[in-house]
């Protein structure tokens, strides 16, 4: 007996046949005596179709009208899932974003959930009615439809879980959990049964594309337990006692689980890689107070997200090299902006390199284990992998390397931190 | 300078290219200094696609969820038309049924417009913003999406025209007006420039499928001038001073127009035919008080719409034949119901015939012209067409004939009432 929010993505609801499979999974949860709300995406391909219509109608589209058009995709699947559940004998009804309401603020087409105060939804769920809710959509203060940007359905699900004080939020997706690293690179990657919000945020933001980052932040804020699991399991089989996916929990709960299971925390939980960074080196920047701020302030104002920053020890007296990374998609813009300010900033030249990769080892256990970074540098050095830049946080160490060495580095580190499974993953 | 509501059907908005043509027509009206609201249907084929999804999901679908699914079609086109108008430099925004709101009552999937009190819509239109409104949809008292049944967009347009006190409601369709009869049968059929609500109701309900009957009733109730015209005219050409289509007006306005143009009203305005009726004869019904009521009460309770009724003079003492018509689609149900009650009703046998057609001559002028019915019977008799039943109202005479003689009868009557155009219609 629990209160559960379930979320299914576009592939899981692509067509009435697949919606029936989803309905079976939902029904099994409801039949177990649970209160259930389901959040659904649009059918796979539908949002693209609608976005294309908008582009054809008006290349510089008004995001308010764009939202009216694209939100219809989730509206359709929520109505269809409610109908399918009813056909199976379940009580079910749809709740559109403006009906709950899911209040959002900020821009159309990229809205953020403000609050959901859903007394009617709670009542309906408590009365045994399955709530079917279109993800991705909300309503603005002006009473107009908003959408939350691509992938926003994860965030919708977590927000609704917070609103109804759910015991957990199950995100059904095309992978069956969060792995110690990308299983396509390391066959011995293991599924992680529990991961903390903080670790998940670092893993997601550096490349483990399982959950939208914003949804993890929201879950952390409201302490919502989020489970990632596969929707391609046996029809109607409710998750067994052994965790079918990965549970994302608070650090407190994580500690309790470790204590109860009498397990020691590993120093590193997972290894992520990201090939979408580019490296920028400004040579011979005047080594004076404020010089670095002069470089990064205009980049920040232009909305360019600077990640790693290294200021080398001055080569010559009064001069230094500054190295940093930006997303590849923003490299050209960053370069143009800096060239414009070359005189003011006083550097000699800009050297850029897109053929780099960021490799990160992430783990809450780092706080209590020493030598994590040293292990990393030694393992890479032993294989002749050159480290171009380093950045660290409390629970993460990242290095920038040559892109060609990505897979090698990930495999080497996965072994070095003892993450390899005994048998190869299926 | 006028306030105009325009309505475009599914064929006119099927795809972004066609939506651009519609936007051109709308822009021309707005550019003429008019306040404009546009009501749109779903793209042709889209409603069928959505209805099929519902059927697949749940053959006995919950009409409330059905409405959630199918209303999305109009939502998409209204957003796209607003975007297209904006791309042309017009101020425009969409108003969904629940935003205006278009309050409806009665059943889901077949809702009726209750009231539209749209101060925000009026303000927006007065400020020069083109309002784009999805047809067919409204919102129930419970705050859920409703739809008005197929063809409901005409009704939406008239309801909005009433709400904003529009000078006229232009219904763009695939025909360019209301004709004296079906031009596919009579090449010399003429477009009628003005027709009264009452005449239009009789013409529509007996087969001239131009406007949804309910929309005409609503226009009559709120005295909304409705113009039917073709959306396949030159791009952007606003209607010229000569009427491009047919204007449907009140009897008062009709009188004024006739006086001003110094024209005499013709006895018959148009001729309609309907092949969807079936004839039922009950033989040897006891000729006693209440016998006829006993027949028609159960049919009425079963929702079967009985149209023409003829009680022949009793053949034998104490017995009579009763003839009536029902829609062909309800013939089997009517027959079963009557067979069930054969004992109580006391008739001898049921004779049915689906191969019949109802031909109606309609005209407000009948009130002041005599001999209209006689002209009809004589013209038909002259060509050997046998009349099986007759019914009349103040502005209509209908006869039931053999279906095979439909086209002949329509042509004969069109000539007999002087409706033939001098030159063949294009």
PDB file of N, CA, C and O in Angstrom, chain A residues 16 20 43 46 49-50 53-54 56-58 61-62 65 68-69 72 75-76 79-80 82-84 86-87 93-94 96 98-99 120 142-145, chain B residues 16 20 43 46 49-50 53-54 56-58 61-62 65 68-69 72 75-76 79-80 82-84 86-87 93-94 96 98-99 120 142-145:
ATOM      1  N   UNK A  16      -1.644   2.561 -29.876  1.00  0.00           N
ATOM      2  CA  UNK A  16      -2.596   2.033 -28.899  1.00  0.00           C
ATOM      3  C   UNK A  16      -2.165   0.672 -28.351  1.00  0.00           C
ATOM      4  O   UNK A  16      -2.494   0.328 -27.223  1.00  0.00           O
ATOM      5  N   UNK A  20      -1.562  -0.120 -24.368  1.00  0.00           N
ATOM      6  CA  UNK A  20      -2.171  -1.241 -23.650  1.00  0.00           C
ATOM      7  C   UNK A  20      -1.134  -1.926 -22.742  1.00  0.00           C
ATOM      8  O   UNK A  20      -1.448  -2.312 -21.613  1.00  0.00           O
ATOM      9  N   UNK A  43       3.208  10.402 -28.021  1.00  0.00           N
ATOM     10  CA  UNK A  43       3.691   9.253 -28.786  1.00  0.00           C
ATOM     11  C   UNK A  43       5.009   9.623 -29.457  1.00  0.00           C
ATOM     12  O   UNK A  43       5.153  10.736 -29.962  1.00  0.00           O
ATOM     13  N   UNK A  46       5.543  12.194 -32.380  1.00  0.00           N
ATOM     14  CA  UNK A  46       4.435  13.151 -32.455  1.00  0.00           C
ATOM     15  C   UNK A  46       4.910  14.576 -32.162  1.00  0.00           C
ATOM     16  O   UNK A  46       4.538  15.520 -32.862  1.00  0.00           O
ATOM     17  N   UNK A  49       6.615  15.968 -35.103  1.00  0.00           N
ATOM     18  CA  UNK A  49       5.646  16.330 -36.137  1.00  0.00           C
ATOM     19  C   UNK A  49       5.049  17.702 -35.842  1.00  0.00           C
ATOM     20  O   UNK A  49       4.959  18.574 -36.712  1.00  0.00           O
ATOM     21  N   UNK A  50       4.673  17.911 -34.571  1.00  0.00           N
ATOM     22  CA  UNK A  50       4.041  19.173 -34.186  1.00  0.00           C
ATOM     23  C   UNK A  50       5.037  20.337 -34.247  1.00  0.00           C
ATOM     24  O   UNK A  50       4.694  21.434 -34.688  1.00  0.00           O
ATOM     25  N   UNK A  53       5.399  21.391 -37.791  1.00  0.00           N
ATOM     26  CA  UNK A  53       4.263  22.237 -38.197  1.00  0.00           C
ATOM     27  C   UNK A  53       4.528  23.689 -37.785  1.00  0.00           C
ATOM     28  O   UNK A  53       4.331  24.622 -38.550  1.00  0.00           O
ATOM     29  N   UNK A  54       4.961  23.871 -36.545  1.00  0.00           N
ATOM     30  CA  UNK A  54       5.209  25.223 -36.029  1.00  0.00           C
ATOM     31  C   UNK A  54       6.291  25.917 -36.852  1.00  0.00           C
ATOM     32  O   UNK A  54       6.157  27.089 -37.206  1.00  0.00           O
ATOM     33  N   UNK A  56       7.109  25.320 -39.929  1.00  0.00           N
ATOM     34  CA  UNK A  56       6.572  25.640 -41.253  1.00  0.00           C
ATOM     35  C   UNK A  56       5.676  26.870 -41.187  1.00  0.00           C
ATOM     36  O   UNK A  56       5.694  27.712 -42.078  1.00  0.00           O
ATOM     37  N   UNK A  57       4.899  26.952 -40.110  1.00  0.00           N
ATOM     38  CA  UNK A  57       3.954  28.070 -39.984  1.00  0.00           C
ATOM     39  C   UNK A  57       4.690  29.377 -39.742  1.00  0.00           C
ATOM     40  O   UNK A  57       4.298  30.432 -40.248  1.00  0.00           O
ATOM     41  N   UNK A  58       5.760  29.308 -38.955  1.00  0.00           N
ATOM     42  CA  UNK A  58       6.425  30.542 -38.547  1.00  0.00           C
ATOM     43  C   UNK A  58       7.797  30.201 -37.966  1.00  0.00           C
ATOM     44  O   UNK A  58       7.895  29.811 -36.805  1.00  0.00           O
ATOM     45  N   UNK A  61       8.838  31.282 -34.257  1.00  0.00           N
ATOM     46  CA  UNK A  61       7.520  31.135 -33.649  1.00  0.00           C
ATOM     47  C   UNK A  61       7.385  31.766 -32.264  1.00  0.00           C
ATOM     48  O   UNK A  61       8.334  31.826 -31.495  1.00  0.00           O
ATOM     49  N   UNK A  62       6.170  32.238 -32.013  1.00  0.00           N
ATOM     50  CA  UNK A  62       5.747  32.731 -30.708  1.00  0.00           C
ATOM     51  C   UNK A  62       5.653  31.526 -29.776  1.00  0.00           C
ATOM     52  O   UNK A  62       4.848  30.627 -30.001  1.00  0.00           O
ATOM     53  N   UNK A  65       2.160  30.225 -28.641  1.00  0.00           N
ATOM     54  CA  UNK A  65       1.351  29.451 -29.584  1.00  0.00           C
ATOM     55  C   UNK A  65       2.003  28.094 -29.868  1.00  0.00           C
ATOM     56  O   UNK A  65       1.316  27.095 -30.064  1.00  0.00           O
ATOM     57  N   UNK A  68       0.737  25.822 -27.378  1.00  0.00           N
ATOM     58  CA  UNK A  68      -0.633  25.370 -27.658  1.00  0.00           C
ATOM     59  C   UNK A  68      -0.591  24.158 -28.595  1.00  0.00           C
ATOM     60  O   UNK A  68      -1.306  23.182 -28.404  1.00  0.00           O
ATOM     61  N   UNK A  69       0.295  24.244 -29.588  1.00  0.00           N
ATOM     62  CA  UNK A  69       0.366  23.173 -30.590  1.00  0.00           C
ATOM     63  C   UNK A  69       1.020  21.916 -30.000  1.00  0.00           C
ATOM     64  O   UNK A  69       0.441  20.833 -30.047  1.00  0.00           O
ATOM     65  N   UNK A  72      -0.511  19.403 -27.307  1.00  0.00           N
ATOM     66  CA  UNK A  72      -1.604  18.510 -27.703  1.00  0.00           C
ATOM     67  C   UNK A  72      -1.154  17.053 -27.752  1.00  0.00           C
ATOM     68  O   UNK A  72      -1.969  16.157 -27.577  1.00  0.00           O
ATOM     69  N   UNK A  75      -1.653  15.517 -24.441  1.00  0.00           N
ATOM     70  CA  UNK A  75      -3.095  15.495 -24.171  1.00  0.00           C
ATOM     71  C   UNK A  75      -3.724  14.240 -24.781  1.00  0.00           C
ATOM     72  O   UNK A  75      -4.532  13.560 -24.139  1.00  0.00           O
ATOM     73  N   UNK A  76      -3.330  13.934 -26.020  1.00  0.00           N
ATOM     74  CA  UNK A  76      -3.883  12.766 -26.712  1.00  0.00           C
ATOM     75  C   UNK A  76      -3.528  11.478 -25.967  1.00  0.00           C
ATOM     76  O   UNK A  76      -4.400  10.652 -25.680  1.00  0.00           O
ATOM     77  N   UNK A  79      -5.495  11.026 -22.652  1.00  0.00           N
ATOM     78  CA  UNK A  79      -6.883  10.586 -22.874  1.00  0.00           C
ATOM     79  C   UNK A  79      -6.938   9.115 -23.262  1.00  0.00           C
ATOM     80  O   UNK A  79      -7.766   8.348 -22.758  1.00  0.00           O
ATOM     81  N   UNK A  80      -6.022   8.707 -24.148  1.00  0.00           N
ATOM     82  CA  UNK A  80      -6.033   7.321 -24.627  1.00  0.00           C
ATOM     83  C   UNK A  80      -5.672   6.335 -23.516  1.00  0.00           C
ATOM     84  O   UNK A  80      -6.263   5.256 -23.420  1.00  0.00           O
ATOM     85  N   UNK A  82      -6.219   6.792 -20.309  1.00  0.00           N
ATOM     86  CA  UNK A  82      -7.389   6.722 -19.423  1.00  0.00           C
ATOM     87  C   UNK A  82      -8.443   5.793 -20.021  1.00  0.00           C
ATOM     88  O   UNK A  82      -9.006   4.938 -19.327  1.00  0.00           O
ATOM     89  N   UNK A  83      -8.689   5.931 -21.327  1.00  0.00           N
ATOM     90  CA  UNK A  83      -9.676   5.071 -21.997  1.00  0.00           C
ATOM     91  C   UNK A  83      -9.259   3.600 -21.914  1.00  0.00           C
ATOM     92  O   UNK A  83     -10.087   2.718 -21.670  1.00  0.00           O
ATOM     93  N   UNK A  84      -7.974   3.327 -22.110  1.00  0.00           N
ATOM     94  CA  UNK A  84      -7.481   1.948 -22.107  1.00  0.00           C
ATOM     95  C   UNK A  84      -7.616   1.339 -20.713  1.00  0.00           C
ATOM     96  O   UNK A  84      -8.026   0.182 -20.569  1.00  0.00           O
ATOM     97  N   UNK A  86      -9.799   2.228 -18.482  1.00  0.00           N
ATOM     98  CA  UNK A  86     -11.238   2.008 -18.275  1.00  0.00           C
ATOM     99  C   UNK A  86     -11.681   0.711 -18.953  1.00  0.00           C
ATOM    100  O   UNK A  86     -12.492  -0.040 -18.413  1.00  0.00           O
ATOM    101  N   UNK A  87     -11.141   0.468 -20.165  1.00  0.00           N
ATOM    102  CA  UNK A  87     -11.505  -0.756 -20.894  1.00  0.00           C
ATOM    103  C   UNK A  87     -11.092  -1.998 -20.114  1.00  0.00           C
ATOM    104  O   UNK A  87     -11.679  -3.064 -20.266  1.00  0.00           O
ATOM    105  N   UNK A  93      -9.056   8.666 -14.828  1.00  0.00           N
ATOM    106  CA  UNK A  93      -9.410   9.886 -15.558  1.00  0.00           C
ATOM    107  C   UNK A  93      -8.157  10.709 -15.825  1.00  0.00           C
ATOM    108  O   UNK A  93      -7.159  10.615 -15.121  1.00  0.00           O
ATOM    109  N   UNK A  94      -8.239  11.520 -16.874  1.00  0.00           N
ATOM    110  CA  UNK A  94      -7.118  12.383 -17.229  1.00  0.00           C
ATOM    111  C   UNK A  94      -7.245  13.722 -16.516  1.00  0.00           C
ATOM    112  O   UNK A  94      -8.344  14.195 -16.228  1.00  0.00           O
ATOM    113  N   UNK A  96      -5.514  17.405 -17.213  1.00  0.00           N
ATOM    114  CA  UNK A  96      -4.598  18.203 -18.022  1.00  0.00           C
ATOM    115  C   UNK A  96      -3.876  19.216 -17.138  1.00  0.00           C
ATOM    116  O   UNK A  96      -4.305  19.500 -16.011  1.00  0.00           O
ATOM    117  N   UNK A  98      -3.700  22.383 -17.110  1.00  0.00           N
ATOM    118  CA  UNK A  98      -4.476  23.536 -16.632  1.00  0.00           C
ATOM    119  C   UNK A  98      -5.584  23.106 -15.687  1.00  0.00           C
ATOM    120  O   UNK A  98      -6.177  23.945 -15.007  1.00  0.00           O
ATOM    121  N   UNK A  99      -5.875  21.818 -15.638  1.00  0.00           N
ATOM    122  CA  UNK A  99      -6.955  21.361 -14.763  1.00  0.00           C
ATOM    123  C   UNK A  99      -6.456  21.093 -13.348  1.00  0.00           C
ATOM    124  O   UNK A  99      -7.199  21.297 -12.386  1.00  0.00           O
ATOM    125  N   UNK A 120      -7.816  18.216  -5.383  1.00  0.00           N
ATOM    126  CA  UNK A 120      -8.763  17.376  -6.121  1.00  0.00           C
ATOM    127  C   UNK A 120      -8.085  16.102  -6.617  1.00  0.00           C
ATOM    128  O   UNK A 120      -8.674  15.022  -6.621  1.00  0.00           O
ATOM    129  N   UNK A 142      -1.072  33.746 -16.644  1.00  0.00           N
ATOM    130  CA  UNK A 142      -2.094  34.347 -17.508  1.00  0.00           C
ATOM    131  C   UNK A 142      -3.118  33.314 -17.970  1.00  0.00           C
ATOM    132  O   UNK A 142      -3.999  33.620 -18.785  1.00  0.00           O
ATOM    133  N   UNK A 143      -2.990  32.068 -17.503  1.00  0.00           N
ATOM    134  CA  UNK A 143      -3.954  31.039 -17.879  1.00  0.00           C
ATOM    135  C   UNK A 143      -3.716  30.461 -19.257  1.00  0.00           C
ATOM    136  O   UNK A 143      -4.627  29.908 -19.862  1.00  0.00           O
ATOM    137  N   UNK A 144      -2.479  30.573 -19.756  1.00  0.00           N
ATOM    138  CA  UNK A 144      -2.190  29.986 -21.066  1.00  0.00           C
ATOM    139  C   UNK A 144      -1.352  28.719 -20.898  1.00  0.00           C
ATOM    140  O   UNK A 144      -0.645  28.552 -19.907  1.00  0.00           O
ATOM    141  N   UNK A 145      -1.435  27.835 -21.904  1.00  0.00           N
ATOM    142  CA  UNK A 145      -0.695  26.574 -21.840  1.00  0.00           C
ATOM    143  C   UNK A 145       0.805  26.839 -21.933  1.00  0.00           C
ATOM    144  O   UNK A 145       1.243  27.642 -22.746  1.00  0.00           O
TER     145      UNK A 145
ATOM    146  N   UNK B  16       0.033  23.070 -43.487  1.00  0.00           N
ATOM    147  CA  UNK B  16       0.474  24.450 -43.244  1.00  0.00           C
ATOM    148  C   UNK B  16       0.344  25.312 -44.498  1.00  0.00           C
ATOM    149  O   UNK B  16       0.154  26.521 -44.394  1.00  0.00           O
ATOM    150  N   UNK B  20      -1.860  28.783 -44.644  1.00  0.00           N
ATOM    151  CA  UNK B  20      -1.344  30.069 -45.130  1.00  0.00           C
ATOM    152  C   UNK B  20      -2.381  30.754 -46.032  1.00  0.00           C
ATOM    153  O   UNK B  20      -2.561  31.977 -45.962  1.00  0.00           O
ATOM    154  N   UNK B  43      -7.471  19.707 -38.933  1.00  0.00           N
ATOM    155  CA  UNK B  43      -7.067  19.366 -40.294  1.00  0.00           C
ATOM    156  C   UNK B  43      -7.901  18.182 -40.777  1.00  0.00           C
ATOM    157  O   UNK B  43      -8.160  17.250 -40.020  1.00  0.00           O
ATOM    158  N   UNK B  46      -7.768  14.481 -39.483  1.00  0.00           N
ATOM    159  CA  UNK B  46      -7.184  14.410 -38.144  1.00  0.00           C
ATOM    160  C   UNK B  46      -8.211  13.901 -37.116  1.00  0.00           C
ATOM    161  O   UNK B  46      -7.883  13.052 -36.280  1.00  0.00           O
ATOM    162  N   UNK B  49      -8.576  10.260 -37.409  1.00  0.00           N
ATOM    163  CA  UNK B  49      -7.414   9.563 -36.832  1.00  0.00           C
ATOM    164  C   UNK B  49      -7.567   9.451 -35.319  1.00  0.00           C
ATOM    165  O   UNK B  49      -7.350   8.392 -34.721  1.00  0.00           O
ATOM    166  N   UNK B  50      -7.978  10.567 -34.694  1.00  0.00           N
ATOM    167  CA  UNK B  50      -8.109  10.591 -33.237  1.00  0.00           C
ATOM    168  C   UNK B  50      -9.272   9.717 -32.769  1.00  0.00           C
ATOM    169  O   UNK B  50      -9.166   9.013 -31.764  1.00  0.00           O
ATOM    170  N   UNK B  53      -8.149   6.173 -32.804  1.00  0.00           N
ATOM    171  CA  UNK B  53      -7.345   5.879 -31.606  1.00  0.00           C
ATOM    172  C   UNK B  53      -8.267   5.537 -30.433  1.00  0.00           C
ATOM    173  O   UNK B  53      -8.046   4.569 -29.703  1.00  0.00           O
ATOM    174  N   UNK B  54      -9.296   6.349 -30.242  1.00  0.00           N
ATOM    175  CA  UNK B  54     -10.226   6.130 -29.118  1.00  0.00           C
ATOM    176  C   UNK B  54     -10.907   4.776 -29.242  1.00  0.00           C
ATOM    177  O   UNK B  54     -11.035   4.044 -28.266  1.00  0.00           O
ATOM    178  N   UNK B  56      -9.819   2.159 -30.799  1.00  0.00           N
ATOM    179  CA  UNK B  56      -8.840   1.096 -30.539  1.00  0.00           C
ATOM    180  C   UNK B  56      -8.592   0.952 -29.036  1.00  0.00           C
ATOM    181  O   UNK B  56      -8.436  -0.142 -28.523  1.00  0.00           O
ATOM    182  N   UNK B  57      -8.550   2.087 -28.357  1.00  0.00           N
ATOM    183  CA  UNK B  57      -8.251   2.066 -26.926  1.00  0.00           C
ATOM    184  C   UNK B  57      -9.412   1.474 -26.144  1.00  0.00           C
ATOM    185  O   UNK B  57      -9.208   0.746 -25.171  1.00  0.00           O
ATOM    186  N   UNK B  58     -10.627   1.788 -26.571  1.00  0.00           N
ATOM    187  CA  UNK B  58     -11.788   1.398 -25.793  1.00  0.00           C
ATOM    188  C   UNK B  58     -13.041   1.548 -26.641  1.00  0.00           C
ATOM    189  O   UNK B  58     -13.565   2.648 -26.788  1.00  0.00           O
ATOM    190  N   UNK B  61     -16.096   3.843 -25.485  1.00  0.00           N
ATOM    191  CA  UNK B  61     -15.309   4.884 -24.831  1.00  0.00           C
ATOM    192  C   UNK B  61     -16.103   5.834 -23.947  1.00  0.00           C
ATOM    193  O   UNK B  61     -17.261   6.123 -24.196  1.00  0.00           O
ATOM    194  N   UNK B  62     -15.432   6.271 -22.902  1.00  0.00           N
ATOM    195  CA  UNK B  62     -15.932   7.302 -21.999  1.00  0.00           C
ATOM    196  C   UNK B  62     -15.908   8.622 -22.765  1.00  0.00           C
ATOM    197  O   UNK B  62     -14.845   9.085 -23.164  1.00  0.00           O
ATOM    198  N   UNK B  65     -13.247  11.330 -21.860  1.00  0.00           N
ATOM    199  CA  UNK B  65     -11.867  11.137 -22.310  1.00  0.00           C
ATOM    200  C   UNK B  65     -11.770  11.236 -23.833  1.00  0.00           C
ATOM    201  O   UNK B  65     -10.774  11.733 -24.369  1.00  0.00           O
ATOM    202  N   UNK B  68     -11.216  14.712 -24.594  1.00  0.00           N
ATOM    203  CA  UNK B  68      -9.831  15.148 -24.347  1.00  0.00           C
ATOM    204  C   UNK B  68      -8.976  14.849 -25.580  1.00  0.00           C
ATOM    205  O   UNK B  68      -8.156  15.660 -26.006  1.00  0.00           O
ATOM    206  N   UNK B  69      -9.200  13.660 -26.152  1.00  0.00           N
ATOM    207  CA  UNK B  69      -8.385  13.235 -27.294  1.00  0.00           C
ATOM    208  C   UNK B  69      -8.756  14.025 -28.559  1.00  0.00           C
ATOM    209  O   UNK B  69      -7.898  14.637 -29.192  1.00  0.00           O
ATOM    210  N   UNK B  72      -8.029  17.868 -29.344  1.00  0.00           N
ATOM    211  CA  UNK B  72      -6.650  18.295 -29.628  1.00  0.00           C
ATOM    212  C   UNK B  72      -6.470  18.692 -31.093  1.00  0.00           C
ATOM    213  O   UNK B  72      -5.603  19.502 -31.410  1.00  0.00           O
ATOM    214  N   UNK B  75      -7.187  22.280 -31.455  1.00  0.00           N
ATOM    215  CA  UNK B  75      -6.177  23.019 -30.697  1.00  0.00           C
ATOM    216  C   UNK B  75      -4.934  23.245 -31.557  1.00  0.00           C
ATOM    217  O   UNK B  75      -4.380  24.354 -31.598  1.00  0.00           O
ATOM    218  N   UNK B  76      -4.518  22.192 -32.272  1.00  0.00           N
ATOM    219  CA  UNK B  76      -3.323  22.291 -33.121  1.00  0.00           C
ATOM    220  C   UNK B  76      -3.528  23.327 -34.224  1.00  0.00           C
ATOM    221  O   UNK B  76      -2.700  24.212 -34.426  1.00  0.00           O
ATOM    222  N   UNK B  79      -3.476  26.988 -32.945  1.00  0.00           N
ATOM    223  CA  UNK B  79      -2.118  27.468 -32.667  1.00  0.00           C
ATOM    224  C   UNK B  79      -1.363  27.766 -33.960  1.00  0.00           C
ATOM    225  O   UNK B  79      -0.697  28.795 -34.087  1.00  0.00           O
ATOM    226  N   UNK B  80      -1.511  26.869 -34.937  1.00  0.00           N
ATOM    227  CA  UNK B  80      -0.776  27.050 -36.198  1.00  0.00           C
ATOM    228  C   UNK B  80      -1.270  28.270 -36.977  1.00  0.00           C
ATOM    229  O   UNK B  80      -0.475  29.004 -37.563  1.00  0.00           O
ATOM    230  N   UNK B  82      -2.610  30.969 -35.666  1.00  0.00           N
ATOM    231  CA  UNK B  82      -2.103  32.151 -34.948  1.00  0.00           C
ATOM    232  C   UNK B  82      -0.637  32.398 -35.327  1.00  0.00           C
ATOM    233  O   UNK B  82      -0.242  33.529 -35.621  1.00  0.00           O
ATOM    234  N   UNK B  83       0.156  31.329 -35.352  1.00  0.00           N
ATOM    235  CA  UNK B  83       1.579  31.460 -35.727  1.00  0.00           C
ATOM    236  C   UNK B  83       1.723  31.998 -37.154  1.00  0.00           C
ATOM    237  O   UNK B  83       2.566  32.851 -37.427  1.00  0.00           O
ATOM    238  N   UNK B  84       0.890  31.492 -38.059  1.00  0.00           N
ATOM    239  CA  UNK B  84       0.981  31.899 -39.461  1.00  0.00           C
ATOM    240  C   UNK B  84       0.606  33.374 -39.624  1.00  0.00           C
ATOM    241  O   UNK B  84       1.264  34.117 -40.350  1.00  0.00           O
ATOM    242  N   UNK B  86       0.904  35.635 -37.330  1.00  0.00           N
ATOM    243  CA  UNK B  86       2.014  36.404 -36.754  1.00  0.00           C
ATOM    244  C   UNK B  86       3.165  36.522 -37.757  1.00  0.00           C
ATOM    245  O   UNK B  86       3.789  37.575 -37.875  1.00  0.00           O
ATOM    246  N   UNK B  87       3.414  35.419 -38.484  1.00  0.00           N
ATOM    247  CA  UNK B  87       4.496  35.445 -39.476  1.00  0.00           C
ATOM    248  C   UNK B  87       4.212  36.469 -40.568  1.00  0.00           C
ATOM    249  O   UNK B  87       5.127  36.982 -41.209  1.00  0.00           O
ATOM    250  N   UNK B  93      -3.764  35.791 -31.520  1.00  0.00           N
ATOM    251  CA  UNK B  93      -3.550  34.791 -30.474  1.00  0.00           C
ATOM    252  C   UNK B  93      -4.693  33.790 -30.451  1.00  0.00           C
ATOM    253  O   UNK B  93      -5.806  34.074 -30.882  1.00  0.00           O
ATOM    254  N   UNK B  94      -4.383  32.598 -29.959  1.00  0.00           N
ATOM    255  CA  UNK B  94      -5.395  31.553 -29.868  1.00  0.00           C
ATOM    256  C   UNK B  94      -6.120  31.638 -28.532  1.00  0.00           C
ATOM    257  O   UNK B  94      -5.549  32.055 -27.526  1.00  0.00           O
ATOM    258  N   UNK B  96      -8.416  28.924 -26.442  1.00  0.00           N
ATOM    259  CA  UNK B  96      -9.011  27.586 -26.391  1.00  0.00           C
ATOM    260  C   UNK B  96     -10.383  27.653 -25.717  1.00  0.00           C
ATOM    261  O   UNK B  96     -10.711  28.625 -25.039  1.00  0.00           O
ATOM    262  N   UNK B  98     -11.631  26.316 -23.150  1.00  0.00           N
ATOM    263  CA  UNK B  98     -11.660  26.508 -21.691  1.00  0.00           C
ATOM    264  C   UNK B  98     -11.111  27.871 -21.302  1.00  0.00           C
ATOM    265  O   UNK B  98     -11.283  28.310 -20.165  1.00  0.00           O
ATOM    266  N   UNK B  99     -10.444  28.543 -22.222  1.00  0.00           N
ATOM    267  CA  UNK B  99      -9.875  29.842 -21.889  1.00  0.00           C
ATOM    268  C   UNK B  99     -10.888  30.972 -22.071  1.00  0.00           C
ATOM    269  O   UNK B  99     -10.855  31.957 -21.339  1.00  0.00           O
ATOM    270  N   UNK B 120     -12.803  39.308 -22.179  1.00  0.00           N
ATOM    271  CA  UNK B 120     -11.392  39.373 -22.564  1.00  0.00           C
ATOM    272  C   UNK B 120     -11.237  39.244 -24.080  1.00  0.00           C
ATOM    273  O   UNK B 120     -10.385  39.881 -24.687  1.00  0.00           O
ATOM    274  N   UNK B 142     -17.918  21.086 -14.804  1.00  0.00           N
ATOM    275  CA  UNK B 142     -16.889  20.463 -13.975  1.00  0.00           C
ATOM    276  C   UNK B 142     -15.483  20.863 -14.423  1.00  0.00           C
ATOM    277  O   UNK B 142     -14.490  20.353 -13.899  1.00  0.00           O
ATOM    278  N   UNK B 143     -15.390  21.722 -15.439  1.00  0.00           N
ATOM    279  CA  UNK B 143     -14.077  22.161 -15.891  1.00  0.00           C
ATOM    280  C   UNK B 143     -13.372  21.162 -16.788  1.00  0.00           C
ATOM    281  O   UNK B 143     -12.156  21.195 -16.929  1.00  0.00           O
ATOM    282  N   UNK B 144     -14.126  20.278 -17.415  1.00  0.00           N
ATOM    283  CA  UNK B 144     -13.498  19.313 -18.327  1.00  0.00           C
ATOM    284  C   UNK B 144     -13.812  19.689 -19.773  1.00  0.00           C
ATOM    285  O   UNK B 144     -14.815  20.339 -20.061  1.00  0.00           O
ATOM    286  N   UNK B 145     -12.936  19.241 -20.685  1.00  0.00           N
ATOM    287  CA  UNK B 145     -13.114  19.562 -22.106  1.00  0.00           C
ATOM    288  C   UNK B 145     -14.341  18.846 -22.652  1.00  0.00           C
ATOM    289  O   UNK B 145     -14.560  17.671 -22.363  1.00  0.00           O
TER     290      UNK B 145
END
